Every structure is written in structure tokens, then in C-alpha cells.
PDB file of N, CA and C in Angstrom:
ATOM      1  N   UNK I   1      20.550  10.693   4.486  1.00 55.00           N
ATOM      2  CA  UNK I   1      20.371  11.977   3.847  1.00 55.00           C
ATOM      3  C   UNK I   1      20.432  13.094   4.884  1.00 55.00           C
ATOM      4  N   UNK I   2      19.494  12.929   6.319  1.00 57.00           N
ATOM      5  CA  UNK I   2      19.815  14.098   7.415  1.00 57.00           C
ATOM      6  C   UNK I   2      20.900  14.363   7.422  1.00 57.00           C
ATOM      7  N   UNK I   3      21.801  13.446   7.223  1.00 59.00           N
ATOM      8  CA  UNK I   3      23.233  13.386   8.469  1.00 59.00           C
ATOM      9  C   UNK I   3      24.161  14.619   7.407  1.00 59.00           C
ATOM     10  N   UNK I   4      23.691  14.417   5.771  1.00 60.00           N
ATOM     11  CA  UNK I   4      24.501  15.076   5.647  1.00 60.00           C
ATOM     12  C   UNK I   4      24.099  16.392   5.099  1.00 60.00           C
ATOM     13  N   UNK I   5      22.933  16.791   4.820  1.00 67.00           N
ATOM     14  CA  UNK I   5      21.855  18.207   4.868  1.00 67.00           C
ATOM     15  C   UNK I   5      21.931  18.796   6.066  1.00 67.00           C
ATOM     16  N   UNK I   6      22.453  19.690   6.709  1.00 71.00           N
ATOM     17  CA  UNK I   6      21.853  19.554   7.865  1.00 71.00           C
ATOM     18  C   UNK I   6      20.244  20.503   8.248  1.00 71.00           C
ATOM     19  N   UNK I   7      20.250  21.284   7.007  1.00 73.00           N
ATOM     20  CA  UNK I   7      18.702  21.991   6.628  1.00 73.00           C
ATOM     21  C   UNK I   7      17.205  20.701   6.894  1.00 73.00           C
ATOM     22  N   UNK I   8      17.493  19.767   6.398  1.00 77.00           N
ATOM     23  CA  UNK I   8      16.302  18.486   6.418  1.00 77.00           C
ATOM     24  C   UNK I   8      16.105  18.301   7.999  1.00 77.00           C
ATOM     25  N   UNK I   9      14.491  18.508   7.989  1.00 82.00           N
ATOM     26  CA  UNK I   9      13.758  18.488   9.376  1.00 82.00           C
ATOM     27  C   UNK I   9      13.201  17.043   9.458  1.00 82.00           C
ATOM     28  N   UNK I  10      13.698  16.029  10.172  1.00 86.00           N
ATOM     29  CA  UNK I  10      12.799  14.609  10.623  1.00 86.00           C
ATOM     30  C   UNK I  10      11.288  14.573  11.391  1.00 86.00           C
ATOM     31  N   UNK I  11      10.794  14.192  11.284  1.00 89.00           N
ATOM     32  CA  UNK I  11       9.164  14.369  11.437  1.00 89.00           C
ATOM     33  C   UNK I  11       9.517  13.720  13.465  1.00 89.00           C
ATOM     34  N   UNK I  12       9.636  12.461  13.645  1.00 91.00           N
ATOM     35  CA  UNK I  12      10.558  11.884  15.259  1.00 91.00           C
ATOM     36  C   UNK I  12       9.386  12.258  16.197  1.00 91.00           C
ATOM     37  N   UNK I  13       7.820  12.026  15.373  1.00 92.00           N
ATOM     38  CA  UNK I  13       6.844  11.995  16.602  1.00 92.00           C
ATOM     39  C   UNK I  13       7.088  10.134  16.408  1.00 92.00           C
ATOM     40  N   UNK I  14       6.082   9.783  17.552  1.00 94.00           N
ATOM     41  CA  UNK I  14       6.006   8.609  17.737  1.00 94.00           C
ATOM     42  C   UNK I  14       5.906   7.711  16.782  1.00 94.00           C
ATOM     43  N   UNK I  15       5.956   6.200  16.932  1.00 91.00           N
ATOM     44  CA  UNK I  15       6.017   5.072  15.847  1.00 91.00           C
ATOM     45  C   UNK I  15       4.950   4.684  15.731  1.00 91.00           C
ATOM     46  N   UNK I  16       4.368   4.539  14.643  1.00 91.00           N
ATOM     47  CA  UNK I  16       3.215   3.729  14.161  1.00 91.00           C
ATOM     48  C   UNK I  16       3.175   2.499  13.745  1.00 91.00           C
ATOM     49  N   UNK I  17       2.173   1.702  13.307  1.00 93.00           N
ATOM     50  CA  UNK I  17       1.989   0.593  13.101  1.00 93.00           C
ATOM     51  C   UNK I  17       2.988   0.264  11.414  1.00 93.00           C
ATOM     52  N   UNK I  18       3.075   1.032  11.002  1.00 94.00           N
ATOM     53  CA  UNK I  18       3.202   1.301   9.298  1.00 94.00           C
ATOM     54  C   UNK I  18       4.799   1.313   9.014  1.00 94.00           C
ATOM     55  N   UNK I  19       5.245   0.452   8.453  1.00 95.00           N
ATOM     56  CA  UNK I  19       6.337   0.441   7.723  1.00 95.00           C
ATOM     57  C   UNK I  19       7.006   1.714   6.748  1.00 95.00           C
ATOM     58  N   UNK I  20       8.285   1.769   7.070  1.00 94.00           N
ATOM     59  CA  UNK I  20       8.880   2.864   5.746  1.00 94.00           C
ATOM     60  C   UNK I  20       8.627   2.469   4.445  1.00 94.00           C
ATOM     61  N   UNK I  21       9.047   2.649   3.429  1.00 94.00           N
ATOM     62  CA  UNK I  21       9.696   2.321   2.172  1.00 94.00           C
ATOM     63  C   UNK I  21      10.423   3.430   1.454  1.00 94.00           C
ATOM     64  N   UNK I  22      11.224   2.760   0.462  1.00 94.00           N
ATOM     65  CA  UNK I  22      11.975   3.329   0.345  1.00 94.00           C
ATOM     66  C   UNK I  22      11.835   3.331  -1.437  1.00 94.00           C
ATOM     67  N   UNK I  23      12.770   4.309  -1.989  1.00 93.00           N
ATOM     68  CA  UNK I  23      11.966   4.174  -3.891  1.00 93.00           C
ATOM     69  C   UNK I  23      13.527   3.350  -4.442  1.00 93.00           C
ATOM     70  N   UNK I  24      13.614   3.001  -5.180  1.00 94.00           N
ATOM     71  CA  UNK I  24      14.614   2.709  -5.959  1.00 94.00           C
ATOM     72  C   UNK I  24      15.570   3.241  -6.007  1.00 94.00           C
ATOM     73  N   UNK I  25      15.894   4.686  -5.776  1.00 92.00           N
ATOM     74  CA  UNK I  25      17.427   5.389  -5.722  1.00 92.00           C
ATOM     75  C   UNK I  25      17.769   5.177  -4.691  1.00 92.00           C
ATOM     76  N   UNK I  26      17.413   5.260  -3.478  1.00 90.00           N
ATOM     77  CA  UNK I  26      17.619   5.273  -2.043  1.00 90.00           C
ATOM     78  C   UNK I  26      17.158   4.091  -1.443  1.00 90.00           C
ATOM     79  N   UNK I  27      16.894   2.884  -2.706  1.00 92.00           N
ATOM     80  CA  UNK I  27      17.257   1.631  -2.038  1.00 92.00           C
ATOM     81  C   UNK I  27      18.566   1.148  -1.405  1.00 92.00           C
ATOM     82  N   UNK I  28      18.081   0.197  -0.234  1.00 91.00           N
ATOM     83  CA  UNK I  28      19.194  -0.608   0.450  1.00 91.00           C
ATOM     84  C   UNK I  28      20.046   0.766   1.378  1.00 91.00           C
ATOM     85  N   UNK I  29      19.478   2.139   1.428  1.00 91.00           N
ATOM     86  CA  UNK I  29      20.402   2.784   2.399  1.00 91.00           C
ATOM     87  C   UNK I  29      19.609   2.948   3.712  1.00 91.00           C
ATOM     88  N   UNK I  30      20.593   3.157   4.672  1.00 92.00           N
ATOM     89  CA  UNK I  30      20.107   2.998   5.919  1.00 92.00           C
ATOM     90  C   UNK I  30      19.081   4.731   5.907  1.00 92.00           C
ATOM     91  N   UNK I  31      18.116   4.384   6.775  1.00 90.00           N
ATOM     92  CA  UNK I  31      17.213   5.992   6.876  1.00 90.00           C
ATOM     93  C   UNK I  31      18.197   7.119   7.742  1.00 90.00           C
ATOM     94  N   UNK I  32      18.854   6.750   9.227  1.00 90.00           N
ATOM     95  CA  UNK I  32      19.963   7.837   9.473  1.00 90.00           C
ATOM     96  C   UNK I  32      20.969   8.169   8.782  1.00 90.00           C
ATOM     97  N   UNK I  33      22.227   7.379   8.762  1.00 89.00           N
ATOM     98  CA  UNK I  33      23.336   7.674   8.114  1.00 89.00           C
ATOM     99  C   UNK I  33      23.591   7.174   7.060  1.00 89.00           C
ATOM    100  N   UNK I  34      22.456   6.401   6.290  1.00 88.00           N
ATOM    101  CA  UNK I  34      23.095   6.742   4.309  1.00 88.00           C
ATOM    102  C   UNK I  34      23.864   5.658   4.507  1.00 88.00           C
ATOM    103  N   UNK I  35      23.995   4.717   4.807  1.00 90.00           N
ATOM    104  CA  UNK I  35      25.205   3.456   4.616  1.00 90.00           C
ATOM    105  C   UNK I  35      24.404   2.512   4.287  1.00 90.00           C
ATOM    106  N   UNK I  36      25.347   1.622   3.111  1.00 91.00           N
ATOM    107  CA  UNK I  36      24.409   0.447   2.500  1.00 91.00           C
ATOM    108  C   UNK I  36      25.002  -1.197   3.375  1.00 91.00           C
ATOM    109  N   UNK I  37      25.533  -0.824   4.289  1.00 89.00           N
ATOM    110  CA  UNK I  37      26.003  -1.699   5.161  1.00 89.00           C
ATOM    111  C   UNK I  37      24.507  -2.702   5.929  1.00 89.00           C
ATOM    112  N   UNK I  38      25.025  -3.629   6.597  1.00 90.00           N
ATOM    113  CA  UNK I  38      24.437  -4.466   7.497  1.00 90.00           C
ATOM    114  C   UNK I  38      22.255  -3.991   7.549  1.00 90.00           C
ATOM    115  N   UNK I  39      22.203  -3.965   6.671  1.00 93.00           N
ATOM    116  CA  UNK I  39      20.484  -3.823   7.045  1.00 93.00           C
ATOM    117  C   UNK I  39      19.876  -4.546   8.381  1.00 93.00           C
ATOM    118  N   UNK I  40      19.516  -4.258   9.152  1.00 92.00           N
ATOM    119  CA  UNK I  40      18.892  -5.064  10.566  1.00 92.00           C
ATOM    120  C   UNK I  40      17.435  -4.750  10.940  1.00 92.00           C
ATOM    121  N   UNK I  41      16.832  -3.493  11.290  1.00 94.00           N
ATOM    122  CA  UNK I  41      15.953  -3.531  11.581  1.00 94.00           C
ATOM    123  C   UNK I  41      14.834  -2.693  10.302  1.00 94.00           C
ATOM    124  N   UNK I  42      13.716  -3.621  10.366  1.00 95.00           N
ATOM    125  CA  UNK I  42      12.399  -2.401   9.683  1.00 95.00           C
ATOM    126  C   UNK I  42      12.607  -0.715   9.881  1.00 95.00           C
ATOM    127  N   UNK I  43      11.624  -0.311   9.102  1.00 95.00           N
ATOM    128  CA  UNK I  43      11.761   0.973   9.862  1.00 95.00           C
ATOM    129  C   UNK I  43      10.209   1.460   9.934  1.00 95.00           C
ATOM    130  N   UNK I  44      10.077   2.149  11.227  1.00 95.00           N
ATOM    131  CA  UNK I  44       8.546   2.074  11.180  1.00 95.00           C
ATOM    132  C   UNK I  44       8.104   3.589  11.539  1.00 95.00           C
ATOM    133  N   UNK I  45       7.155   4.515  11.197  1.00 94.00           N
ATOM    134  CA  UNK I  45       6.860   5.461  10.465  1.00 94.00           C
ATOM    135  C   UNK I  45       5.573   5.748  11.099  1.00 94.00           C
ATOM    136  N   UNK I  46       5.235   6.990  11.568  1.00 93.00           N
ATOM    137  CA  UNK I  46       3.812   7.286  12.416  1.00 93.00           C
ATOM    138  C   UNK I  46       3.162   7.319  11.321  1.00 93.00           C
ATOM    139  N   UNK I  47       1.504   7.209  11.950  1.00 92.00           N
ATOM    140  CA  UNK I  47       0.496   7.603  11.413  1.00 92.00           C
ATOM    141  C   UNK I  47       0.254   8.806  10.329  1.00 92.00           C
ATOM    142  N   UNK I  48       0.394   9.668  11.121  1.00 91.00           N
ATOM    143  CA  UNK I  48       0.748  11.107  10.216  1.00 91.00           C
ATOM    144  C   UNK I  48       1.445  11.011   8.842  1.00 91.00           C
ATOM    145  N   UNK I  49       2.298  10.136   8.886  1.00 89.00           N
ATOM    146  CA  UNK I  49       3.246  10.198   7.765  1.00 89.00           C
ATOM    147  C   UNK I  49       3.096   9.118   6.694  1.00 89.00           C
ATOM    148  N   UNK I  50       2.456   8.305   6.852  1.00 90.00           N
ATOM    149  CA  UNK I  50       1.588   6.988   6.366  1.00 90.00           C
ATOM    150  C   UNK I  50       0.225   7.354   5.845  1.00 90.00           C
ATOM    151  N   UNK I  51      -0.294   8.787   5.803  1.00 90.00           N
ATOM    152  CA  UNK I  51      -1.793   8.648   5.784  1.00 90.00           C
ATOM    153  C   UNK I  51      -1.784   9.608   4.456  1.00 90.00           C
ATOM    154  N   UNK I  52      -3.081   9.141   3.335  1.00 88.00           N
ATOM    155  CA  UNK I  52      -3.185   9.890   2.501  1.00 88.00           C
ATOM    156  C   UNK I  52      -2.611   9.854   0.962  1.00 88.00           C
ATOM    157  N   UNK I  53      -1.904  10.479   0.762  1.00 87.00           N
ATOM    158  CA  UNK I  53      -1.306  11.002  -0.885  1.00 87.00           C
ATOM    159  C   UNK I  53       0.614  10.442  -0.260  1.00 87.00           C
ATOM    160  N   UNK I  54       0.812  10.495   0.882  1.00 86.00           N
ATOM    161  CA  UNK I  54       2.245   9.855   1.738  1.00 86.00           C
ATOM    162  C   UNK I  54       1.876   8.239   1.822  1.00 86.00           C
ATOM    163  N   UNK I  55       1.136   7.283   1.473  1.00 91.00           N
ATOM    164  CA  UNK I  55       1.005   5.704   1.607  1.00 91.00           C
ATOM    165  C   UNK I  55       1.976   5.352   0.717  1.00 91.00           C
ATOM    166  N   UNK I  56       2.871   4.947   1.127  1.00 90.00           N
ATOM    167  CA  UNK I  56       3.954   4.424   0.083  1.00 90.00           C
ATOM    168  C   UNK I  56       4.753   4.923  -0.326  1.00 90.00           C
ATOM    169  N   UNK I  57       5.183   5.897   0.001  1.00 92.00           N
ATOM    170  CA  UNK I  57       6.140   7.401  -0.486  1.00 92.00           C
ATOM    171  C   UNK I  57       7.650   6.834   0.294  1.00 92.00           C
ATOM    172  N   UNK I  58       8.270   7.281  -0.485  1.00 92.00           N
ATOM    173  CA  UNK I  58      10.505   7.308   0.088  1.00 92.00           C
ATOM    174  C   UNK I  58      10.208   7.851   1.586  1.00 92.00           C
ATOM    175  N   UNK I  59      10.934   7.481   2.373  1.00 91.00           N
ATOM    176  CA  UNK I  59      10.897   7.795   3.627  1.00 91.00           C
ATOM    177  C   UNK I  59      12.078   9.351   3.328  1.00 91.00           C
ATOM    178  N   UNK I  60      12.719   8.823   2.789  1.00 88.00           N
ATOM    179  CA  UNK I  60      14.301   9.953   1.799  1.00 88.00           C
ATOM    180  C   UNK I  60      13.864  11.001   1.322  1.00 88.00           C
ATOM    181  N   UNK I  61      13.010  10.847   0.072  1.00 86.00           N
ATOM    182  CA  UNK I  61      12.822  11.609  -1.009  1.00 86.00           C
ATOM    183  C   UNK I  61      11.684  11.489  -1.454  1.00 86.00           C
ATOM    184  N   UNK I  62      10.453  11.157  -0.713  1.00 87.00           N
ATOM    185  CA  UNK I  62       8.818  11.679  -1.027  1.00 87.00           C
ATOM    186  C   UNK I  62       8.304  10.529  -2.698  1.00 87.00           C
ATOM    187  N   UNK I  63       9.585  10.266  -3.535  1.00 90.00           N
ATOM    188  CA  UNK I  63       9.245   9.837  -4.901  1.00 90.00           C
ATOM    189  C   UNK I  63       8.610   7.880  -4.225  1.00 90.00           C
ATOM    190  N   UNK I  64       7.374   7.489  -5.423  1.00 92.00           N
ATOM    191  CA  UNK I  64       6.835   6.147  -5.096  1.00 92.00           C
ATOM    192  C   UNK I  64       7.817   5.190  -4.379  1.00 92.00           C
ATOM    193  N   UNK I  65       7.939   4.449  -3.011  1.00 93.00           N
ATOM    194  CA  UNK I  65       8.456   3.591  -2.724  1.00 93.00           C
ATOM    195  C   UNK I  65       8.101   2.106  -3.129  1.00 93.00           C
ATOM    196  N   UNK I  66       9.143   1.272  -3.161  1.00 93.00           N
ATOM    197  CA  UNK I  66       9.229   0.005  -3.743  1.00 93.00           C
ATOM    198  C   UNK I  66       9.754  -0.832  -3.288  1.00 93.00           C
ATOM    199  N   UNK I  67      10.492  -0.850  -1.882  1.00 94.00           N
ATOM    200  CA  UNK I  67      10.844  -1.804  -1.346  1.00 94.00           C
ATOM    201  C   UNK I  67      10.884  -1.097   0.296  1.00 94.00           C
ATOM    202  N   UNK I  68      11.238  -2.201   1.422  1.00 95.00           N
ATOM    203  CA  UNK I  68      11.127  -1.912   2.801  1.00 95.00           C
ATOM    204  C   UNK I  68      12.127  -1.110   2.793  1.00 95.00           C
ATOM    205  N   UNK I  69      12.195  -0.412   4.175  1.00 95.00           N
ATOM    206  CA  UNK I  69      13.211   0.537   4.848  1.00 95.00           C
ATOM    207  C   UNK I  69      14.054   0.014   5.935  1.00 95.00           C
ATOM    208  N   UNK I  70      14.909   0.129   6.171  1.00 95.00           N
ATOM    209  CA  UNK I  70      15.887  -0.669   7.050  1.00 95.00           C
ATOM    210  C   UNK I  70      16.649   0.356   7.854  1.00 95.00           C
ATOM    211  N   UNK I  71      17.065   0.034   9.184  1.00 95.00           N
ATOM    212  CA  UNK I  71      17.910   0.800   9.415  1.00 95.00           C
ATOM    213  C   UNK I  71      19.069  -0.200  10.080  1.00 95.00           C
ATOM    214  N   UNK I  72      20.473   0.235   9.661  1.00 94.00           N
ATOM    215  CA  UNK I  72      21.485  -0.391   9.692  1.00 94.00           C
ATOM    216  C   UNK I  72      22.200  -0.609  11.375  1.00 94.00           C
ATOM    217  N   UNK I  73      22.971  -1.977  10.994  1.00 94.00           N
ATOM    218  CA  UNK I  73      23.310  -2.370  12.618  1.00 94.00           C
ATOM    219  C   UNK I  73      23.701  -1.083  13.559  1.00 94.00           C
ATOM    220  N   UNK I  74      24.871  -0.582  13.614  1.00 94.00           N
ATOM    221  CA  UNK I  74      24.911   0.567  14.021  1.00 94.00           C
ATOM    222  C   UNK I  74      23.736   1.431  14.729  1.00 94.00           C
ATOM    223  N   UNK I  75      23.385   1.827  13.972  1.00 93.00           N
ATOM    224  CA  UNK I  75      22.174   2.920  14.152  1.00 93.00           C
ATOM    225  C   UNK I  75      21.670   2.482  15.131  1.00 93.00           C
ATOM    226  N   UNK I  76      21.276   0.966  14.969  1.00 94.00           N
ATOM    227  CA  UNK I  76      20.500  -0.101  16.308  1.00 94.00           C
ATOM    228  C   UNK I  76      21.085  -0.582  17.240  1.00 94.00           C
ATOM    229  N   UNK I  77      22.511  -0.098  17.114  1.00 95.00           N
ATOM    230  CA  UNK I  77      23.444  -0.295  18.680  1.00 95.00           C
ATOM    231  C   UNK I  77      23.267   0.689  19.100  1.00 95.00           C
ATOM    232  N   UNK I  78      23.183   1.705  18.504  1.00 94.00           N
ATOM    233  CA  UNK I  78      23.205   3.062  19.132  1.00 94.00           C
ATOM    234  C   UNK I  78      22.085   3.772  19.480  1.00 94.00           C
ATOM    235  N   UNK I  79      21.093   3.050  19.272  1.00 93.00           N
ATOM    236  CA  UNK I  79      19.472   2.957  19.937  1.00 93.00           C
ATOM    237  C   UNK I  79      18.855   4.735  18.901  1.00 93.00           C
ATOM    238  N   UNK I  80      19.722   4.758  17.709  1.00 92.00           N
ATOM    239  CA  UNK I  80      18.911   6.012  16.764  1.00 92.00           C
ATOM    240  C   UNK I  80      17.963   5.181  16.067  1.00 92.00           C
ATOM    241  N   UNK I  81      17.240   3.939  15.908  1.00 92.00           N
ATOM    242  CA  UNK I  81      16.413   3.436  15.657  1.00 92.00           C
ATOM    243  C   UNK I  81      14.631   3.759  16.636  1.00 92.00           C
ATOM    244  N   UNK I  82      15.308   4.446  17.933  1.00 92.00           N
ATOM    245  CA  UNK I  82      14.045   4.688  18.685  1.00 92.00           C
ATOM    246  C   UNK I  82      13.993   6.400  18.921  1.00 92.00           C
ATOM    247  N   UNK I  83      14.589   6.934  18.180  1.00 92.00           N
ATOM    248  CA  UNK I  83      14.093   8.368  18.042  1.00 92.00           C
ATOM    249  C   UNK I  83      12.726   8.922  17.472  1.00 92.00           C
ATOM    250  N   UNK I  84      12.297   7.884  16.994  1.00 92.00           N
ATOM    251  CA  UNK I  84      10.695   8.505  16.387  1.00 92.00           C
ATOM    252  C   UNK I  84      10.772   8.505  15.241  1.00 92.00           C
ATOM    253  N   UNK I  85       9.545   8.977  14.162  1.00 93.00           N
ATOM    254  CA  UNK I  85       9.821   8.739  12.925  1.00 93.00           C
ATOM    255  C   UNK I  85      10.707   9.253  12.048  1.00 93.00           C
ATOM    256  N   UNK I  86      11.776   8.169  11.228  1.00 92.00           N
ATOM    257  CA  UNK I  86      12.572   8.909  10.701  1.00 92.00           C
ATOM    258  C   UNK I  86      12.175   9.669   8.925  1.00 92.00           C
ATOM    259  N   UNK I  87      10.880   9.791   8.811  1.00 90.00           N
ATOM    260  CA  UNK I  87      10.475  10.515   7.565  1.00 90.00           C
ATOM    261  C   UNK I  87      10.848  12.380   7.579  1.00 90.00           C
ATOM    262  N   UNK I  88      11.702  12.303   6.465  1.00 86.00           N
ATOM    263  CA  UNK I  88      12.272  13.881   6.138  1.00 86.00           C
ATOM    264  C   UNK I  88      10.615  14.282   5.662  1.00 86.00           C
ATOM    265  N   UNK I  89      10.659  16.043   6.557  1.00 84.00           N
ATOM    266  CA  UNK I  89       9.390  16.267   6.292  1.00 84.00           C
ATOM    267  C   UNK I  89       9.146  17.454   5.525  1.00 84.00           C
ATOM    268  N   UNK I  90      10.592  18.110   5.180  1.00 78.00           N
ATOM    269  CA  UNK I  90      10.800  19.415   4.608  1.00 78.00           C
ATOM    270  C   UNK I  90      11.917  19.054   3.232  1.00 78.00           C
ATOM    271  N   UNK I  91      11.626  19.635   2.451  1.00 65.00           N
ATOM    272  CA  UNK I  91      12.296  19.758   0.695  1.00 65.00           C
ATOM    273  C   UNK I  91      13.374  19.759   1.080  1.00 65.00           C
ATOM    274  N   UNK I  92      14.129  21.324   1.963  1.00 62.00           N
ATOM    275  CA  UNK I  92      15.524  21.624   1.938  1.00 62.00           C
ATOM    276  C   UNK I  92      15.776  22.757   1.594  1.00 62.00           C
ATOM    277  N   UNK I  93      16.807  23.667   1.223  1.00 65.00           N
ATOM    278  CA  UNK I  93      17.103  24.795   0.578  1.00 65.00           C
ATOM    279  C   UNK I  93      17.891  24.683  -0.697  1.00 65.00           C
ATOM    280  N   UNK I  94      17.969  23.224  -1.134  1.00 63.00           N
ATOM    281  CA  UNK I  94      19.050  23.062  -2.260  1.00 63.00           C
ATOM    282  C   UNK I  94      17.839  22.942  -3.532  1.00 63.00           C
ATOM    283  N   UNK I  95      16.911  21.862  -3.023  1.00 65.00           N
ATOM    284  CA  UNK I  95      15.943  21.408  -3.754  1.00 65.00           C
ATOM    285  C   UNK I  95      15.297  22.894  -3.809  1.00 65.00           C
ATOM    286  N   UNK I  96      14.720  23.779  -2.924  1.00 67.00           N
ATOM    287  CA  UNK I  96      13.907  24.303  -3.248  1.00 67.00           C
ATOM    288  C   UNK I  96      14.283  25.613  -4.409  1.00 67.00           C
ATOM    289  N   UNK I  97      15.508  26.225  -4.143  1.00 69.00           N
ATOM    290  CA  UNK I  97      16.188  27.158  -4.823  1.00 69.00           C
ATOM    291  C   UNK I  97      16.369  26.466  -6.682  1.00 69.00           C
ATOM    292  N   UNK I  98      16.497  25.233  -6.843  1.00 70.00           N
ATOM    293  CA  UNK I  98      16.092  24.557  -7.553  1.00 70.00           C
ATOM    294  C   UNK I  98      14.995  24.399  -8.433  1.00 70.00           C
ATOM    295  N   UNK I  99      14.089  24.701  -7.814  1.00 73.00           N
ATOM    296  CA  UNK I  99      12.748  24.815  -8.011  1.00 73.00           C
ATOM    297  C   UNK I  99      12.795  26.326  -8.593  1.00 73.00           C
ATOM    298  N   UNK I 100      12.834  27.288  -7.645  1.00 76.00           N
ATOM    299  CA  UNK I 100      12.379  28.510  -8.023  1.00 76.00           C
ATOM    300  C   UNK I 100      13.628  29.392  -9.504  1.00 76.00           C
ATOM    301  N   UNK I 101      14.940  28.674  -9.635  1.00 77.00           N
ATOM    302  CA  UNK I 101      15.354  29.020 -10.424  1.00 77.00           C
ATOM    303  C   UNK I 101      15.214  28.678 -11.927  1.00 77.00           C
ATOM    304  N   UNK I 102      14.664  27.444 -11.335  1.00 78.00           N
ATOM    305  CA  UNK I 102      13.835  26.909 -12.830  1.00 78.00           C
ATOM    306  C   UNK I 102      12.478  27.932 -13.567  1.00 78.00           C
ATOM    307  N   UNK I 103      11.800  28.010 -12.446  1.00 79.00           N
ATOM    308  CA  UNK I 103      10.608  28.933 -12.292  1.00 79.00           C
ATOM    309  C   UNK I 103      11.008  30.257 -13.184  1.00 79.00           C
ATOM    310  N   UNK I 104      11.769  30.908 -12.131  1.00 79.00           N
ATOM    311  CA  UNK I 104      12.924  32.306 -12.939  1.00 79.00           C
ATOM    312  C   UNK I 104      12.829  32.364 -14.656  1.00 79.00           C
ATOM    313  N   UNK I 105      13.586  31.089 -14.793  1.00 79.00           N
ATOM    314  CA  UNK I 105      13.850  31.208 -16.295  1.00 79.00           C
ATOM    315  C   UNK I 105      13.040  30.256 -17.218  1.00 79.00           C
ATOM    316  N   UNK I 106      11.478  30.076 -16.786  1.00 76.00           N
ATOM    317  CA  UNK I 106      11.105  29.147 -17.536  1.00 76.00           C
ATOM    318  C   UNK I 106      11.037  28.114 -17.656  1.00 76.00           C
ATOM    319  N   UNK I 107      12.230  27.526 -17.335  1.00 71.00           N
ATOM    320  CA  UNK I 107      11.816  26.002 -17.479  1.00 71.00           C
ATOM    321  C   UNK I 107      11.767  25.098 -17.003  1.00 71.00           C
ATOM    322  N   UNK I 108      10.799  24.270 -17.301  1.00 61.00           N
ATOM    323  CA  UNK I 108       9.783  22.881 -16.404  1.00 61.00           C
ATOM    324  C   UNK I 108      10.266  21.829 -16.208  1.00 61.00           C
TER     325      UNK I 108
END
């Protein structure tokens, strides 16, 4: 999803003990580049981002997660698996304009 927003801010403090997950739409894609290719490694997620009303949340898209997070071979040749946590930590400007135009005209 970063790779192709380029508005979405990655959280990329340190790794925690705590696994990603991921929800059902944005199952089976890799957390950097969105490819449903070669799954290889976990994906693992600081403290910060694991704690609270976030336990179990899309690493993607914030909605209930339901299965692990993976990040694809690639990514793990190319050592973007050790950049820090890959949880999106900001809405966006697509989603949010979204929001407020709904707001505008009413409806929920």
C-alpha cells in the first residue's frame, strides 16, 4: 500500500515482540510492495503499535485482522524486512477527503 500512496507515513521505530496481522482484504499481500507472491518472513510490529484498541488491527488498513503478516521473498533479499515497523500510521489524503465530503453532504 506505501509503495503506491506515497502520502502514507510507516511508523519504522524498532521491532517488537508482536506479530502483524493482516484483515481479510489485504490478506496474503506482502506489507512493502503489495505482491501476493512468495510469502517468507513474519512480520513483526513494535510495541507502540500492538498496544491497546491497535491488538489485532491490519497492519494496511487499521480494519480487525485475521490472519499473519508476511513479507515477501524479495523484500527479504533486499533486507526492507529490517527497516522497523512496517504499520501505516496515518489515514492519507484520499481516505480522509472521503471522510469530510461525506460529512459536507450528510451522509454516513
Amino acid at each position: 500500500m506505501a509503495r503506491h500512496h506515497t502520502d502514507l507515513i510507516m511508523c519504522r521505530k524498532q521491532d517488537g515482540i508482536a506479530f502483524g496481522k493482516l484483515c481479510e482484504r489485504c490478506d496474503g499481500k506482502c506489507v512493502i510492495c503489495d505482491s501476493y507472491v512468495n510469502p517468507c518472513t513474519l512480520v513483526r510490529i513494535c510495541d507502540e503499535c500492538n498496544y491497546g484498541s491497535n491488538n489485532g488491527r491490519c497492519v494496511i488498513c487499521g480494519q480487525a485482522g485475521s490472519s499473519d503478516a508476511y513479507y515477501c521473498r524479495e523484500c527479504v533479499l533486499m533486507e526492507k524486512d529490517r527497516d522497523g515497523c512496517p504499520r501505516v500510521i496515518n489515514l492519507g489524503s484520499a481516505k480522509a477527503d472521503i471522510y469530510y465530503e461525506r460529512k459536507k453532504y450528510g451522509v454516513s
